[in-house]
Amino acid sequence: MRFAAGLLALAALATGLTACGGSGSSSIVDKAKDDKKLTIGVKIDQPGWGLKKPDGGFAGFDVDVAKYVAKELGVPESGITFKEAQSANREPFIQQGQVDMVIATYSITDERKKKISFAGPYLVTGQDILVRADDTSITGVESLKDKKVCGAQGSSSPKRLADKFGPDWEAKNLTQQQGYGACLPLLENKQVDAISTDATILAGFAAQFPGKFKLVGQPFSEERYGIGIKLDDKAGRDAINNAIEKFFKDGSWRKAIDTNLGEFGKYFTTPPSVDRY
Ligand code: GLU
């Protein structure tokens, strides 16, 4: 009996030790400090936001945010491993520890906050519509009632339309792809009439293919972009929020907008305030 109790006590002690020292429960702050390395999930098919270049490097506003925040946490650019994030795998990537953070046009929502934590917001945009350049029939979200629309799985954008127009519309009119880049050929070939997601992402596509597509420019939601990390990593949220505030204050936010967004950058005049929950 006594021996068994002793074993149990030892086992409990060992579990306790793992919980303190193991990377599973520790903050991203300690991980960055100790390893000088971070794995960060970014989009790879969204020009201006997260784009994988032919040379294997990554570019975009979110990539610049990632580099800045990593540096503030003590991780040099050479210590960052960028990993492709898709709309649908962002929460599981964080929950399973496949990435330390996700910076991928990632809207802060209450539903997602049950699974992961968010620092930020670092930018605010709205859901909008991209159409073929010669289309005059789509003037705002109401026009989509009898149109075919493409969105990305796991993204909040198609969900908003499905909630608005109902299950019949969703079954008949909505096509979902793995990413927004995959919607572009469908729009061009007239398999769909519109792509609907954040104006930021759509403006990047419109700029990439001048004369082919146009942004409708009638936003119908508020999307607050946050940085996703493990649920309940409060120290991590605080440290990243500090980094984001420094990013705003020292001019880096403005610079990242001007470098990555071109003409569209003029719509972003002042940074949002971070939400320290
Ligand atoms: N910001 C929206 C979201 O997080 C749409 C863009 C995206 O899926 O990356 O779902």
PDB file of N, CA, C and O and ligand atoms in Angstrom, residues 43 46 87 90 104-107 112 154-157 180 197-198 201 223 225, ligand 1:
ATOM      1  N   LYS A  43      -0.202  33.094 -44.758  1.00  0.00           N
ATOM      2  CA  LYS A  43      -0.795  32.697 -46.039  1.00  0.00           C
ATOM      3  C   LYS A  43       0.300  32.704 -47.102  1.00  0.00           C
ATOM      4  O   LYS A  43       1.305  33.425 -46.968  1.00  0.00           O
ATOM      5  N   GLN A  46      -1.752  35.194 -51.001  1.00  0.00           N
ATOM      6  CA  GLN A  46      -2.468  36.467 -50.892  1.00  0.00           C
ATOM      7  C   GLN A  46      -1.503  37.640 -51.073  1.00  0.00           C
ATOM      8  O   GLN A  46      -0.862  38.080 -50.110  1.00  0.00           O
ATOM      9  N   SER A  87      -6.959  29.034 -44.326  1.00  0.00           N
ATOM     10  CA  SER A  87      -8.001  29.536 -43.418  1.00  0.00           C
ATOM     11  C   SER A  87      -8.467  28.448 -42.455  1.00  0.00           C
ATOM     12  O   SER A  87      -8.649  28.695 -41.268  1.00  0.00           O
ATOM     13  N   ARG A  90      -5.868  27.108 -39.276  1.00  0.00           N
ATOM     14  CA  ARG A  90      -5.195  28.027 -38.364  1.00  0.00           C
ATOM     15  C   ARG A  90      -5.370  27.631 -36.896  1.00  0.00           C
ATOM     16  O   ARG A  90      -4.375  27.545 -36.167  1.00  0.00           O
ATOM     17  N   ALA A 104      -2.158  35.676 -40.318  1.00  0.00           N
ATOM     18  CA  ALA A 104      -2.656  35.264 -41.632  1.00  0.00           C
ATOM     19  C   ALA A 104      -4.054  35.825 -41.886  1.00  0.00           C
ATOM     20  O   ALA A 104      -5.023  35.072 -41.915  1.00  0.00           O
ATOM     21  N   THR A 105      -4.140  37.147 -42.037  1.00  0.00           N
ATOM     22  CA  THR A 105      -5.440  37.820 -42.250  1.00  0.00           C
ATOM     23  C   THR A 105      -6.509  37.162 -41.371  1.00  0.00           C
ATOM     24  O   THR A 105      -7.585  36.818 -41.832  1.00  0.00           O
ATOM     25  N   TYR A 106      -6.173  37.057 -40.098  1.00  0.00           N
ATOM     26  CA  TYR A 106      -6.889  36.203 -39.152  1.00  0.00           C
ATOM     27  C   TYR A 106      -7.807  37.055 -38.284  1.00  0.00           C
ATOM     28  O   TYR A 106      -7.356  37.726 -37.356  1.00  0.00           O
ATOM     29  N   SER A 107      -9.103  37.016 -38.564  1.00  0.00           N
ATOM     30  CA  SER A 107     -10.034  37.848 -37.812  1.00  0.00           C
ATOM     31  C   SER A 107     -10.243  37.334 -36.394  1.00  0.00           C
ATOM     32  O   SER A 107     -10.437  36.126 -36.183  1.00  0.00           O
ATOM     33  N   ARG A 112     -13.475  31.664 -32.288  1.00  0.00           N
ATOM     34  CA  ARG A 112     -12.060  31.250 -32.328  1.00  0.00           C
ATOM     35  C   ARG A 112     -11.390  31.438 -30.971  1.00  0.00           C
ATOM     36  O   ARG A 112     -10.490  30.682 -30.612  1.00  0.00           O
ATOM     37  N   GLY A 154     -13.264  27.322 -43.891  1.00  0.00           N
ATOM     38  CA  GLY A 154     -12.735  27.710 -42.584  1.00  0.00           C
ATOM     39  C   GLY A 154     -12.582  29.203 -42.399  1.00  0.00           C
ATOM     40  O   GLY A 154     -12.124  29.665 -41.364  1.00  0.00           O
ATOM     41  N   SER A 155     -12.958  29.955 -43.421  1.00  0.00           N
ATOM     42  CA  SER A 155     -12.874  31.410 -43.353  1.00  0.00           C
ATOM     43  C   SER A 155     -14.196  31.950 -42.824  1.00  0.00           C
ATOM     44  O   SER A 155     -15.250  31.348 -43.042  1.00  0.00           O
ATOM     45  N   SER A 156     -14.136  33.096 -42.153  1.00  0.00           N
ATOM     46  CA  SER A 156     -15.392  33.651 -41.641  1.00  0.00           C
ATOM     47  C   SER A 156     -16.227  34.287 -42.761  1.00  0.00           C
ATOM     48  O   SER A 156     -17.424  34.514 -42.587  1.00  0.00           O
ATOM     49  N   SER A 157     -15.625  34.549 -43.924  1.00  0.00           N
ATOM     50  CA  SER A 157     -16.344  35.259 -44.991  1.00  0.00           C
ATOM     51  C   SER A 157     -17.490  34.451 -45.614  1.00  0.00           C
ATOM     52  O   SER A 157     -18.620  34.946 -45.671  1.00  0.00           O
ATOM     53  N   TYR A 180      -8.143  31.586 -51.059  1.00  0.00           N
ATOM     54  CA  TYR A 180      -8.768  32.545 -51.977  1.00  0.00           C
ATOM     55  C   TYR A 180      -8.102  32.589 -53.351  1.00  0.00           C
ATOM     56  O   TYR A 180      -8.754  32.879 -54.352  1.00  0.00           O
ATOM     57  N   THR A 197     -14.517  38.172 -49.557  1.00  0.00           N
ATOM     58  CA  THR A 197     -13.747  38.092 -48.312  1.00  0.00           C
ATOM     59  C   THR A 197     -13.288  39.509 -47.977  1.00  0.00           C
ATOM     60  O   THR A 197     -13.828  40.494 -48.510  1.00  0.00           O
ATOM     61  N   ASP A 198     -12.263  39.629 -47.128  1.00  0.00           N
ATOM     62  CA  ASP A 198     -11.789  40.942 -46.703  1.00  0.00           C
ATOM     63  C   ASP A 198     -11.337  41.804 -47.887  1.00  0.00           C
ATOM     64  O   ASP A 198     -10.645  41.309 -48.795  1.00  0.00           O
ATOM     65  N   ILE A 201      -7.587  41.543 -48.857  1.00  0.00           N
ATOM     66  CA  ILE A 201      -7.159  40.410 -49.682  1.00  0.00           C
ATOM     67  C   ILE A 201      -7.577  40.643 -51.137  1.00  0.00           C
ATOM     68  O   ILE A 201      -6.790  40.453 -52.074  1.00  0.00           O
ATOM     69  N   GLU A 223     -13.614  43.417 -39.753  1.00  0.00           N
ATOM     70  CA  GLU A 223     -12.664  42.327 -39.531  1.00  0.00           C
ATOM     71  C   GLU A 223     -11.447  42.901 -38.826  1.00  0.00           C
ATOM     72  O   GLU A 223     -10.757  43.764 -39.367  1.00  0.00           O
ATOM     73  N   TYR A 225      -7.877  42.131 -37.489  1.00  0.00           N
ATOM     74  CA  TYR A 225      -6.826  41.121 -37.634  1.00  0.00           C
ATOM     75  C   TYR A 225      -6.005  40.977 -36.355  1.00  0.00           C
ATOM     76  O   TYR A 225      -5.435  41.945 -35.848  1.00  0.00           O
TER      77      TYR A 225
HETATM   78  N1  GLU B   1     -10.361  37.476 -42.097  1.00  0.00           N
HETATM   79  C1  GLU B   1     -11.227  36.402 -42.428  1.00  0.00           C
HETATM   80  C2  GLU B   1     -10.953  35.162 -41.600  1.00  0.00           C
HETATM   81  O1  GLU B   1     -10.119  35.161 -40.764  1.00  0.00           O
HETATM   82  C3  GLU B   1     -11.173  36.073 -43.917  1.00  0.00           C
HETATM   83  C4  GLU B   1      -9.800  35.900 -44.479  1.00  0.00           C
HETATM   84  C5  GLU B   1      -9.172  34.545 -44.272  1.00  0.00           C
HETATM   85  O2  GLU B   1      -9.875  33.539 -44.237  1.00  0.00           O
HETATM   86  O3  GLU B   1      -7.955  34.520 -44.152  1.00  0.00           O
HETATM   87  O4  GLU B   1     -11.590  34.155 -41.746  1.00  0.00           O
END
